[in-house]
PDB file of C-alpha atoms in Angstrom:
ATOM      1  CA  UNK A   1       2.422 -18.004  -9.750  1.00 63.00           C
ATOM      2  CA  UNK A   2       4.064 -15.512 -12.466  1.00 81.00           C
ATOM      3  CA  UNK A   3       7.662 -14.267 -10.973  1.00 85.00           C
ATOM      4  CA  UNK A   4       6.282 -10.602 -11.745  1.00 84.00           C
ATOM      5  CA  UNK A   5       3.380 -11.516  -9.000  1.00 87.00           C
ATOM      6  CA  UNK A   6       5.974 -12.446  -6.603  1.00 89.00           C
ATOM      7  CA  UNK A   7       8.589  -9.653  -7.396  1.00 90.00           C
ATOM      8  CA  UNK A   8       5.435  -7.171  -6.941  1.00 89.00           C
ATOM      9  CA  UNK A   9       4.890  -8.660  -3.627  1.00 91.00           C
ATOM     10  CA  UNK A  10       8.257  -8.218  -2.821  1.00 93.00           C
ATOM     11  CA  UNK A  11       8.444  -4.894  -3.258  1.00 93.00           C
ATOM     12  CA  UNK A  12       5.237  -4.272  -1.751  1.00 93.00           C
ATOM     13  CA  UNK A  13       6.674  -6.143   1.747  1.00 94.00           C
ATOM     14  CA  UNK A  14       9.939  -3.700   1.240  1.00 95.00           C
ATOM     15  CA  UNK A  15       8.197  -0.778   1.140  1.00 94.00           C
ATOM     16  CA  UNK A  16       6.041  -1.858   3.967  1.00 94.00           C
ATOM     17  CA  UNK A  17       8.958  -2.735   6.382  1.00 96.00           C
ATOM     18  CA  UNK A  18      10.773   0.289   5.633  1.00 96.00           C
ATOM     19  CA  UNK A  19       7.923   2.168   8.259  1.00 94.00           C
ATOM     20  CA  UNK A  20       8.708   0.258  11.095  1.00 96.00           C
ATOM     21  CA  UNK A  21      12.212  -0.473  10.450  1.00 97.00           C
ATOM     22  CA  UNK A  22      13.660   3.774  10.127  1.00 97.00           C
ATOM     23  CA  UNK A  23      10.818   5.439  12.443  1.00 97.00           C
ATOM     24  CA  UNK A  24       8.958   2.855  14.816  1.00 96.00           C
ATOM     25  CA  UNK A  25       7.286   5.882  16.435  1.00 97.00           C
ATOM     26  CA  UNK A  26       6.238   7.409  14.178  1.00 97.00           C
ATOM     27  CA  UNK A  27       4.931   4.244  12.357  1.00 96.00           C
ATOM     28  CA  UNK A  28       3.166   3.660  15.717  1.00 96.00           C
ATOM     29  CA  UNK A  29       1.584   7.075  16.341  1.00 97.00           C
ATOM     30  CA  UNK A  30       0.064   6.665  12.656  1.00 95.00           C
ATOM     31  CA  UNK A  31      -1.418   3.298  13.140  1.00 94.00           C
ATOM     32  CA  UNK A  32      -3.013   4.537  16.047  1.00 96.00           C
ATOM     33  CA  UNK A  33      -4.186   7.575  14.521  1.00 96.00           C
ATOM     34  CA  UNK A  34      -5.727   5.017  11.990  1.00 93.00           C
ATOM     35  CA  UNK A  35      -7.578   2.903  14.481  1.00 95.00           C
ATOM     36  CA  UNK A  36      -9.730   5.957  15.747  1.00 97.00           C
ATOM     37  CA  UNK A  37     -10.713   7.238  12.285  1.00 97.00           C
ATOM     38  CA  UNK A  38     -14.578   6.078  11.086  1.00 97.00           C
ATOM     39  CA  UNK A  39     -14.841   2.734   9.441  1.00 97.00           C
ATOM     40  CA  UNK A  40     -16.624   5.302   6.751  1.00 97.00           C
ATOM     41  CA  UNK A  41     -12.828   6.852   6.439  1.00 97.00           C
ATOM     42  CA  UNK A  42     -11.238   3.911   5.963  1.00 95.00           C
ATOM     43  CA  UNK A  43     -13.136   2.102   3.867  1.00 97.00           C
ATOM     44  CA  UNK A  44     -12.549   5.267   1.472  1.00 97.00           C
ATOM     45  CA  UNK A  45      -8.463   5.323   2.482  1.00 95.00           C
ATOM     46  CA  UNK A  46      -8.637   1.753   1.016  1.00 95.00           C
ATOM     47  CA  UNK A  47     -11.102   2.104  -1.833  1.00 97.00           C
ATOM     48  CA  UNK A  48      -8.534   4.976  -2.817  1.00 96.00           C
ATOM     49  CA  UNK A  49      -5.567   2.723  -3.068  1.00 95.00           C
ATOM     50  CA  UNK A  50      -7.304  -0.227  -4.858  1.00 95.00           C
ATOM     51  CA  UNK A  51      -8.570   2.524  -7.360  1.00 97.00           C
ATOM     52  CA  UNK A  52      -4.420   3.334  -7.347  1.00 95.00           C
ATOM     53  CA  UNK A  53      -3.496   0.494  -7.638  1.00 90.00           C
ATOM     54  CA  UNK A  54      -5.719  -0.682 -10.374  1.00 92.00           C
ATOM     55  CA  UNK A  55      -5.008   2.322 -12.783  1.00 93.00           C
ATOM     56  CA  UNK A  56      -1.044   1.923 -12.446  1.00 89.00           C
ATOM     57  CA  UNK A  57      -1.624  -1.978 -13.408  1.00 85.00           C
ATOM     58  CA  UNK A  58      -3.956  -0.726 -16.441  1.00 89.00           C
ATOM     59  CA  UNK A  59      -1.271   1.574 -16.957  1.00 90.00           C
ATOM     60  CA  UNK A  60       1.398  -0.940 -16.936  1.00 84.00           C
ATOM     61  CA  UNK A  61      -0.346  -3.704 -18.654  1.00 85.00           C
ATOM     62  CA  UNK A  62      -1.302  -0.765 -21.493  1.00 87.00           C
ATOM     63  CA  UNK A  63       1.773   0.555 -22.407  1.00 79.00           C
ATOM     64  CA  UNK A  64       3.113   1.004 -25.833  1.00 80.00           C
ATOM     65  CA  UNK A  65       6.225  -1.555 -25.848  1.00 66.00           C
ATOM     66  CA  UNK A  66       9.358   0.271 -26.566  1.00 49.00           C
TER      67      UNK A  66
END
């Protein structure tokens, strides 16, 4: 795999483990908030994010170099 693939998922596991690691409650109490929404909700939530996710790759991938 490309090292920017790996750095990416790097950063992605950092900014994941931050949650858990400075407010465990918190990061609890939103998880379970998450569990009771609709499947309907959260198939949007995560549509959302790919759609984020996708345009800042675009974005990144389409830059003018300089």
């Amino acid at each position: 795999m490309n090292s920017t693939v790996w750095m990416a998922l790097a950063l992605v596991l950092i900014v994941e483990g931050l949650g858990p690691v400075l407010t465990p409650r918190i990061w609890r109490r939103m998880l379970l908030s998450f569990a009771r929404q609709p499947d309907a909700l959260l198939r949007r939530v995560g549509g959302g994010l790919v759609v984020a996710g996708l345009v800042i790759w675009w974005m990144l991938n389409h830059s003018p170099a300089g």
